[in-house]
Coordinates of C-alpha atoms and ligand atoms in Angstrom, one line a residue:
M198 CA 10.8 -22.5 -7.8
T199 CA 8.7 -19.5 -8.7
T200 CA 5.7 -18.0 -7.0
T201 CA 2.4 -18.3 -8.8
Q202 CA 1.3 -14.8 -8.1
H203 CA -2.0 -15.3 -10.0
H204 CA -3.4 -11.9 -9.3
L205 CA -0.3 -9.7 -9.5
D206 CA -1.2 -7.4 -12.3
G207 CA 0.4 -4.1 -11.3
A208 CA 1.0 -2.8 -14.8
E209 CA -2.3 -1.1 -15.0
F210 CA -3.9 1.3 -12.7
L211 CA -7.7 0.7 -12.7
T212 CA -7.7 -3.0 -13.6
E213 CA -10.6 -5.2 -14.7
Q214 CA -11.3 -6.1 -11.0
T215 CA -12.0 -2.5 -10.2
K216 CA -15.2 -2.7 -12.2
N217 CA -16.7 -4.8 -9.3
L218 CA -16.4 -1.8 -7.2
S219 CA -18.8 0.2 -9.4
K220 CA -21.7 -1.9 -8.1
P221 CA -24.2 0.6 -6.6
T222 CA -23.5 -0.2 -2.9
A223 CA -19.7 -0.9 -2.9
P224 CA -18.2 2.5 -3.6
A225 CA -20.5 4.1 -1.1
A226 CA -19.6 1.6 1.6
L227 CA -15.9 2.0 0.9
G228 CA -15.9 5.8 0.7
E229 CA -18.1 6.3 3.8
T230 CA -16.2 3.8 5.9
A231 CA -12.9 5.3 4.9
E232 CA -14.2 8.8 5.7
R233 CA -15.5 7.6 9.1
A234 CA -12.3 5.8 9.9
S235 CA -10.1 8.8 9.0
K236 CA -12.2 11.2 11.0
S237 CA -12.2 9.1 14.2
N238 CA -8.4 8.4 13.8
R239 CA -7.7 12.1 13.5
E240 CA -9.8 12.9 16.6
V241 CA -7.7 10.4 18.5
T242 CA -4.3 11.6 17.2
D243 CA -5.3 15.3 17.6
S244 CA -6.1 14.7 21.2
V245 CA -2.6 13.7 22.0
P246 CA -0.6 16.9 22.9
Y247 CA 2.7 15.4 21.9
F248 CA 1.6 13.6 18.8
Q249 CA 3.8 15.7 16.5
Q250 CA 6.9 15.1 18.7
W251 CA 6.1 11.3 18.6
R252 CA 6.0 11.4 14.8
E253 CA 9.3 13.2 14.7
A254 CA 10.9 10.7 17.1
A255 CA 9.5 7.7 15.2
H256 CA 10.8 9.1 11.9
R257 CA 14.3 9.4 13.5
V258 CA 14.2 5.9 14.9
K259 CA 13.2 4.4 11.5
Q260 CA 15.8 6.6 9.8
Y261 CA 18.5 5.1 12.1
A262 CA 17.2 1.6 11.7
I263 CA 17.1 1.7 7.9
A264 CA 20.5 3.3 7.7
N265 CA 21.9 0.5 9.9
L266 CA 19.8 -2.4 8.5
D267 CA 22.8 -4.6 7.8
K268 CA 24.1 -4.6 11.3
L269 CA 20.7 -4.7 13.1
L270 CA 19.4 -7.6 11.1
V271 CA 22.5 -9.7 12.0
E272 CA 22.1 -8.7 15.6
F273 CA 18.4 -9.7 15.5
E274 CA 19.3 -13.1 14.0
R275 CA 22.0 -13.7 16.5
N276 CA 19.8 -12.9 19.5
I277 CA 16.7 -14.8 18.5
S278 CA 18.7 -17.8 17.3
A279 CA 20.4 -18.0 20.7
R280 CA 17.0 -18.8 22.2
G281 CA 16.3 -21.6 19.8
A282 CA 14.6 -20.0 16.8
T283 CA 15.7 -20.9 13.3
V284 CA 16.3 -17.8 11.1
L285 CA 16.2 -18.1 7.3
W286 CA 16.9 -15.4 4.8
A287 CA 15.0 -14.9 1.6
K288 CA 16.0 -12.6 -1.2
D289 CA 12.6 -12.7 -2.8
A290 CA 9.1 -14.2 -2.6
A291 CA 10.1 -17.4 -4.4
E292 CA 12.9 -18.2 -1.9
A293 CA 10.6 -17.4 1.0
N294 CA 8.0 -19.8 -0.4
E295 CA 10.8 -22.5 -0.8
H296 CA 11.6 -22.1 2.9
M297 CA 7.9 -22.3 3.8
L298 CA 7.3 -25.5 1.8
R299 CA 10.5 -27.2 3.1
I300 CA 9.3 -26.5 6.7
A301 CA 5.8 -27.7 5.9
R302 CA 7.2 -31.0 4.4
E303 CA 9.6 -31.5 7.3
H304 CA 6.7 -31.2 9.8
N305 CA 4.1 -33.1 7.7
V306 CA 1.9 -30.1 7.6
K307 CA -1.5 -30.4 5.9
S308 CA -3.3 -27.3 7.3
V309 CA -2.1 -23.9 8.3
V310 CA -3.7 -21.0 10.2
K311 CA -2.6 -17.6 9.2
S312 CA -2.9 -14.3 11.0
K313 CA -3.0 -11.1 8.8
S314 CA 0.3 -10.5 7.1
M315 CA 0.8 -8.3 4.1
V316 CA 4.2 -9.8 3.4
T317 CA 2.7 -13.2 2.9
E318 CA 0.3 -11.6 0.4
E319 CA 3.4 -10.5 -1.4
M320 CA 4.5 -14.1 -1.5
D321 CA 1.0 -15.2 -2.7
L322 CA 1.5 -17.8 0.0
N323 CA -2.0 -19.2 0.1
H324 CA -1.9 -20.2 -3.5
V325 CA 1.6 -21.7 -3.2
L326 CA 0.5 -23.8 -0.2
A327 CA -2.7 -24.8 -2.0
E328 CA -0.7 -26.1 -5.0
E329 CA 1.1 -28.4 -2.6
G330 CA -2.2 -29.6 -1.1
I331 CA -1.9 -27.6 2.1
R332 CA -5.0 -25.7 3.2
A333 CA -4.2 -22.2 4.6
L334 CA -7.0 -20.5 6.4
E335 CA -6.9 -16.7 7.2
T336 CA -8.0 -16.1 10.8
D337 CA -8.3 -12.3 10.9
L338 CA -12.0 -11.6 10.5
G339 CA -11.6 -9.3 7.5
E340 CA -9.1 -11.6 5.8
Y341 CA -11.4 -14.6 6.5
I342 CA -14.3 -12.8 4.9
V343 CA -12.3 -11.8 1.7
Q344 CA -10.8 -15.3 1.5
L345 CA -14.3 -16.9 1.7
A346 CA -15.4 -14.5 -1.0
G347 CA -12.5 -15.4 -3.2
Q348 CA -11.3 -11.8 -3.2
R349 CA -8.2 -9.8 -2.2
P350 CA -8.0 -7.3 0.6
V351 CA -9.2 -3.8 -0.3
H352 CA -7.3 -2.2 2.6
I353 CA -4.2 -3.3 4.5
V354 CA -5.8 -2.8 7.9
T355 CA -9.4 -3.4 7.1
P356 CA -9.4 -5.9 4.3
A357 CA -13.2 -6.1 3.9
I358 CA -14.0 -2.4 4.2
H359 CA -16.0 -2.6 1.0
M360 CA -18.5 -5.1 2.3
S361 CA -21.6 -4.4 4.3
A362 CA -22.9 -6.6 7.1
A363 CA -25.6 -7.8 4.7
D364 CA -22.9 -8.8 2.2
V365 CA -21.1 -10.8 4.9
G366 CA -24.4 -12.4 6.1
R367 CA -25.1 -13.6 2.6
L368 CA -21.6 -14.9 2.2
F369 CA -21.7 -16.9 5.4
H370 CA -25.0 -18.3 4.4
E371 CA -23.8 -19.4 1.0
K372 CA -20.3 -20.6 2.0
L373 CA -20.7 -21.8 5.6
R374 CA -24.4 -22.9 5.4
E375 CA -25.2 -20.7 8.3
P376 CA -28.6 -19.0 8.8
Y377 CA -28.7 -15.5 7.2
T378 CA -28.0 -12.6 9.7
E379 CA -26.6 -9.2 9.4
E380 CA -26.3 -8.7 13.1
H381 CA -22.6 -7.9 13.9
T382 CA -22.2 -10.0 17.0
A383 CA -23.9 -13.0 15.4
L384 CA -21.6 -12.8 12.4
T385 CA -18.6 -12.6 14.6
D386 CA -19.8 -15.7 16.6
I387 CA -20.2 -17.7 13.3
A388 CA -16.6 -16.8 12.3
R389 CA -15.3 -17.6 15.7
R390 CA -17.0 -21.0 15.8
H391 CA -15.6 -22.1 12.4
L392 CA -12.1 -20.8 13.2
R393 CA -11.8 -22.4 16.6
E394 CA -11.8 -25.9 15.0
A395 CA -9.1 -24.8 12.5
Y396 CA -6.7 -23.6 15.2
L397 CA -6.9 -26.9 17.0
A398 CA -6.4 -28.9 13.7
A399 CA -3.6 -26.9 12.2
E400 CA 0.0 -28.3 12.3
M401 CA 1.5 -24.9 11.5
G402 CA 0.7 -21.2 12.2
V403 CA 2.0 -18.4 10.0
S404 CA 2.2 -14.8 11.1
G405 CA 3.8 -11.5 10.0
C406 CA 5.6 -9.3 12.4
N407 CA 5.0 -5.6 13.2
C408 CA 8.5 -5.0 14.7
A409 CA 11.7 -7.0 15.0
I410 CA 13.8 -5.8 17.9
A411 CA 17.5 -6.3 17.2
R412 CA 19.0 -5.9 20.7
T413 CA 16.7 -8.5 22.3
G414 CA 15.9 -10.7 19.3
T415 CA 12.2 -10.2 19.7
A416 CA 9.4 -10.5 17.1
V417 CA 6.5 -8.3 18.0
V418 CA 3.0 -9.0 16.7
I419 CA 0.1 -6.7 17.6
E420 CA -3.6 -7.5 17.0
N421 CA -7.1 -7.0 18.3
E422 CA -9.0 -10.2 17.7
G423 CA -6.8 -12.8 19.5
N424 CA -6.4 -14.7 16.3
A425 CA -2.7 -13.9 16.0
G426 CA -2.1 -15.3 19.5
L427 CA -4.0 -18.4 18.7
S428 CA -2.3 -18.9 15.3
T429 CA 1.2 -18.5 16.7
A430 CA 0.8 -20.4 19.9
T431 CA -1.7 -23.3 19.2
P432 CA 0.0 -25.2 16.4
P433 CA 3.3 -27.0 17.2
V434 CA 5.2 -25.0 14.5
H435 CA 5.1 -21.2 14.1
V436 CA 6.7 -19.4 11.1
A437 CA 7.0 -15.6 11.3
V438 CA 7.6 -13.9 8.0
V439 CA 9.4 -10.6 8.6
G440 CA 10.0 -7.9 6.0
I441 CA 13.6 -6.7 6.6
E442 CA 12.4 -3.1 7.1
K443 CA 10.5 -4.1 10.3
I444 CA 13.7 -3.9 12.4
L445 CA 13.9 -1.6 15.4
P446 CA 17.2 -1.2 17.3
R447 CA 16.0 -1.5 21.0
L448 CA 13.1 -2.6 23.1
E449 CA 12.9 0.9 24.5
D450 CA 11.9 2.1 21.0
L451 CA 8.9 -0.1 20.9
P452 CA 6.4 1.9 23.1
L453 CA 6.6 4.8 20.7
F454 CA 5.4 2.6 17.9
L455 CA 2.8 0.8 20.1
N456 CA 1.4 4.3 20.8
L457 CA 1.5 5.5 17.2
L458 CA 0.4 2.5 15.2
P459 CA -3.1 1.8 16.7
R460 CA -4.0 5.4 16.9
S461 CA -3.3 6.0 13.2
A462 CA -4.6 2.6 12.1
T463 CA -7.9 2.1 14.1
G464 CA -8.2 5.1 16.4
Q465 CA -7.3 3.0 19.4
K466 CA -5.0 4.1 22.2
L467 CA -3.5 0.5 22.3
T468 CA -4.3 -2.7 20.4
S469 CA -6.0 -5.4 22.5
Y470 CA -3.0 -7.8 22.4
T471 CA 0.7 -7.3 22.0
H472 CA 2.8 -10.5 21.6
L473 CA 6.5 -10.3 22.3
I474 CA 8.0 -13.5 20.9
H475 CA 11.5 -14.2 22.1
G476 CA 11.9 -17.8 21.0
P477 CA 10.0 -21.0 20.7
A478 CA 7.9 -22.3 23.6
P479 CA 9.2 -25.6 25.1
G480 CA 8.5 -28.5 22.7
R481 CA 7.6 -26.2 19.8
K482 CA 9.4 -24.9 16.8
L483 CA 9.8 -21.3 15.7
Y484 CA 11.1 -20.2 12.3
V485 CA 11.7 -16.6 11.3
I486 CA 12.0 -15.8 7.6
L487 CA 13.6 -12.5 6.9
I488 CA 12.5 -11.4 3.5
D489 CA 13.9 -8.8 1.2
N490 CA 11.6 -9.0 -1.9
G491 CA 12.7 -5.7 -3.4
R492 CA 13.3 -3.8 -0.2
T493 CA 17.0 -3.3 -0.9
N494 CA 16.1 -1.7 -4.2
V495 CA 14.2 0.9 -2.2
L496 CA 17.2 1.3 0.0
R497 CA 19.4 2.0 -3.0
D498 CA 17.5 5.3 -3.8
P499 CA 18.2 7.9 -1.1
A500 CA 15.3 10.1 -2.3
A501 CA 12.8 7.3 -1.9
R502 CA 14.3 5.3 0.9
S503 CA 11.9 6.6 3.6
A504 CA 9.1 4.5 2.0
L505 CA 10.7 1.7 4.2
Y506 CA 9.8 3.6 7.3
C507 CA 6.2 2.7 6.7
I508 CA 4.5 0.9 9.7
R509 CA 1.5 -0.2 7.6
C510 CA -1.1 1.8 9.6
G511 CA -3.2 2.5 6.5
A512 CA -3.9 6.1 7.5
C513 CA -2.7 7.6 4.2
I514 CA -5.0 5.1 2.4
Y515 CA -8.1 6.1 4.3
N516 CA -7.4 9.7 3.7
C517 CA -6.6 9.5 0.0
P518 CA -9.3 11.0 -2.2
V519 CA -8.2 8.8 -5.1
Y520 CA -8.4 5.6 -3.1
R521 CA -11.9 6.5 -1.8
Q522 CA -13.1 6.7 -5.4
V523 CA -11.4 3.6 -6.9
G524 CA -10.8 1.2 -3.9
G525 CA -7.8 -1.0 -3.2
W526 CA -8.0 -3.4 -6.2
A527 CA -7.4 -0.7 -8.7
Y528 CA -3.7 -0.5 -7.6
G529 CA -3.2 -4.0 -8.9
W530 CA -1.1 -5.4 -6.1
I531 CA -0.9 -5.7 -2.3
Y532 CA -0.5 -2.1 -1.2
P533 CA -3.1 0.4 -2.3
G534 CA -3.4 4.1 -1.8
P535 CA -0.4 6.5 -1.5
I536 CA 1.9 4.0 0.2
G537 CA 1.1 1.5 -2.6
S538 CA 1.9 4.2 -5.2
I539 CA 5.4 4.8 -3.8
L540 CA 6.2 1.2 -2.6
T541 CA 4.9 -1.0 -5.4
P542 CA 6.9 0.7 -8.3
Q543 CA 10.0 0.2 -6.2
L544 CA 9.3 -3.3 -5.1
R545 CA 7.9 -4.6 -8.4
G546 CA 9.8 -2.3 -10.8
M547 CA 8.8 0.7 -12.9
K548 CA 8.1 -1.4 -15.9
E549 CA 5.3 -3.2 -14.0
A550 CA 4.0 -0.4 -11.8
G551 CA 5.3 2.9 -13.2
K552 CA 1.8 4.3 -13.6
L553 CA 1.0 4.2 -9.8
P554 CA 2.9 7.4 -8.8
F555 CA 0.6 9.2 -11.2
A556 CA -2.5 8.0 -9.3
S557 CA -2.5 10.9 -7.0
S558 CA -3.8 14.5 -6.9
L559 CA -0.8 15.5 -4.7
C560 CA -3.2 17.0 -2.2
G561 CA -0.7 16.2 0.6
L562 CA -3.1 14.8 3.2
C563 CA -1.2 11.5 3.2
A564 CA 2.0 13.2 4.5
E565 CA 0.0 15.1 7.1
V566 CA -1.4 12.0 8.7
C567 CA 1.6 9.6 8.3
P568 CA 2.7 8.7 11.9
V569 CA 6.3 8.3 10.7
K570 CA 6.4 11.4 8.7
I571 CA 7.1 10.0 5.2
D572 CA 7.0 12.8 2.7
I573 CA 4.8 10.8 0.3
P574 CA 3.9 13.7 -2.2
H575 CA 7.6 14.4 -2.8
Q576 CA 8.3 10.8 -3.3
L577 CA 5.4 10.5 -5.8
V578 CA 6.9 13.4 -7.8
H579 CA 10.4 11.8 -7.6
L580 CA 9.0 8.4 -8.8
R581 CA 7.1 10.1 -11.6
H582 CA 10.4 11.5 -12.8
R583 CA 11.9 8.0 -12.6
A584 CA 9.0 6.5 -14.4
V585 CA 9.4 8.6 -17.4
N586 CA 13.2 8.4 -17.4
E587 CA 13.6 4.6 -16.8
P588 CA 12.8 2.2 -19.6
S589 CA 9.1 1.5 -18.9
P590 CA 5.7 1.6 -20.5
M591 CA 5.6 5.3 -19.5
R592 CA 8.3 6.1 -22.0
S593 CA 6.4 5.9 -25.3
W594 CA 7.9 7.6 -28.3
T595 CA 4.7 9.7 -28.8
E596 CA 4.9 11.0 -25.3
R597 CA 8.6 11.7 -25.6
L598 CA 8.1 13.7 -28.8
I599 CA 5.3 15.7 -27.2
W600 CA 7.4 16.6 -24.2
A601 CA 10.5 17.4 -26.4
G602 CA 8.3 19.8 -28.4
W603 CA 7.0 21.4 -25.3
A604 CA 10.5 21.8 -23.9
W605 CA 11.6 23.4 -27.2
M606 CA 8.7 25.8 -27.1
M607 CA 9.3 26.8 -23.5
G608 CA 13.1 27.3 -24.3
G609 CA 12.8 31.0 -25.5
P610 CA 10.3 33.9 -25.7
L611 CA 10.2 34.0 -29.4
R612 CA 9.5 30.3 -29.7
Y613 CA 6.8 30.5 -27.1
K614 CA 5.2 33.5 -28.9
L615 CA 5.3 31.6 -32.2
A616 CA 3.8 28.5 -30.7
M617 CA 1.1 30.4 -28.9
T618 CA 0.1 32.1 -32.2
G619 CA 0.0 28.7 -33.9
V620 CA -2.2 27.3 -31.1
R621 CA -4.6 30.3 -31.4
I622 CA -4.9 29.9 -35.1
G623 CA -5.3 26.1 -34.8
V624 CA -8.1 26.3 -32.1
R625 CA -10.0 28.9 -34.2
L626 CA -9.7 26.8 -37.3
S627 CA -10.8 23.6 -35.5
R628 CA -14.4 24.7 -35.5
Y629 CA -14.4 24.3 -39.3
L630 CA -13.1 20.7 -39.1
P631 CA -15.3 18.2 -40.9
W632 CA -15.0 15.8 -37.9
H633 CA -15.2 16.3 -34.2
P634 CA -11.9 16.6 -32.3
G635 CA -13.1 13.8 -30.1
K636 CA -11.8 11.5 -32.8
L637 CA -8.3 12.4 -31.6
G638 CA -8.6 10.1 -28.6
A639 CA -10.4 9.3 -25.3
W640 CA -9.2 12.4 -23.5
T641 CA -10.9 14.7 -26.1
R642 CA -14.1 12.7 -26.2
G643 CA -15.5 14.1 -23.0
R644 CA -14.1 17.6 -23.3
E645 CA -14.8 20.6 -25.4
L646 CA -11.9 22.6 -26.9
P647 CA -11.5 25.8 -24.9
Q648 CA -12.6 29.1 -26.3
V649 CA -9.8 31.2 -27.7
P650 CA -9.2 34.1 -25.3
G651 CA -8.6 37.6 -26.4
P652 CA -5.1 38.9 -27.0
D653 CA -2.5 37.7 -24.5
F654 CA -1.1 40.2 -21.9
R655 CA 2.0 41.1 -24.0
N656 CA -0.1 42.1 -27.0
W657 CA -2.7 43.8 -24.8
W658 CA 0.1 45.8 -23.0
K659 CA 1.6 46.8 -26.3
Y660 CA -1.5 48.6 -27.4
N661 CA -2.7 49.8 -24.0
K662 CA 0.4 50.8 -22.1
S663 CA 0.0 54.5 -23.1
K664 CA -3.2 54.6 -21.1
Y665 CA -1.5 53.6 -17.9
E666 CA 1.9 55.2 -18.2
P667 CA 2.2 58.7 -16.6
Ligands
SF4_770 S1 2.9 5.6 4.6 FE1 2.6 6.3 6.7 S2 0.4 6.6 6.8 FE2 0.7 5.3 5.0 S3 0.5 3.2 5.8 FE3 2.7 3.8 6.0 S4 3.0 4.6 8.0 FE4 0.8 4.6 7.6

């Protein structure tokens, strides 16, 4: 089978959907909330004296884990299977969805409760289940809101960051027939009331996994709302979908990540709940789907491999000036911001997402805040290089000709001089053109041609050096 992936349109940066964000209130809400979140997170991380050493240590643990992925994954499978879990491997989203549907049929599942999981977004799981007549309900408050609104998450940690309390109040009034309110506690109460019924009715709970510990065979899920605990423990069947890069070697490595992740994600010292799942509870079933979905492609490129160290804290996204302007949907797939710009082209391929590495000003803030020290700016440059050298939409003949001409021009002083003389003459003559140079394309439409400066330094020096030489 294939996944439906209705909304996966990563080919373009700035898609049609982005236009919704240009409503007067939306970008302001997004930019302001992102600014507030990044400020409070940085205050928390800066207050930890050893935060830089923690980052260094986390980088090394992930480096080891990714370098030894083959052995650690098998160790994890062996240990969690020994306590009664069923482990299934999926090379891509389609295979993971096949496993999911087979489990659902076997257990006669009609409704599913889901806790927030980006990897199930990769699988487009909700649509796949819906096509089989199975209702999947998101239980994380932000995910619940965007699901009700028929939208996709705008941020991986705070999916409804673009919506105000008034937006949510209107949504609950319209979709849930609740009295309008924009009071935060009242809104949370409404969501809680509706979700409680769903936990009790669901035959299957689906979660992601923040870390998978190889030595003990433990799936770790961390959360703040209690919804992941209810989704994984209430229904008789729990399916945990685990991206293969989530592996950690030992339980002793976990506290480091439990300290780093919430501080960088939400500015908390710890999340409210940490679930260590070692196996199924008595009388219940636990399935673990280990999914690749392009991750081994990332592993193949040593210069870009560290993208797999990402712990999905979202700090680089909050801090990205491009993201703050365009929002999460502009990136066309699941992962927005700097991490999306390095991960999506590698998971989905350059042909589909080769433009994303160019969606950055290379200011470097993302690398400064990343808790596992991924050198995102260098990866962006590396992937830009790949994007123009691999067969992809980035490699048009016009662009190749332009760059070949530029390379020829920069190849020797005489060529450079000749070209510059040509440019000067061309720009001077352009004012006599019978049409505006804006007709050359969109880029020139909003820009004036620069004034031709006086003589360049070489020429100036040629005629003036006598004044300065002793
Ligand atoms: S790349 Fe770093 S900062 Fe960005 S989401 Fe991943 S771990 Fe967080």
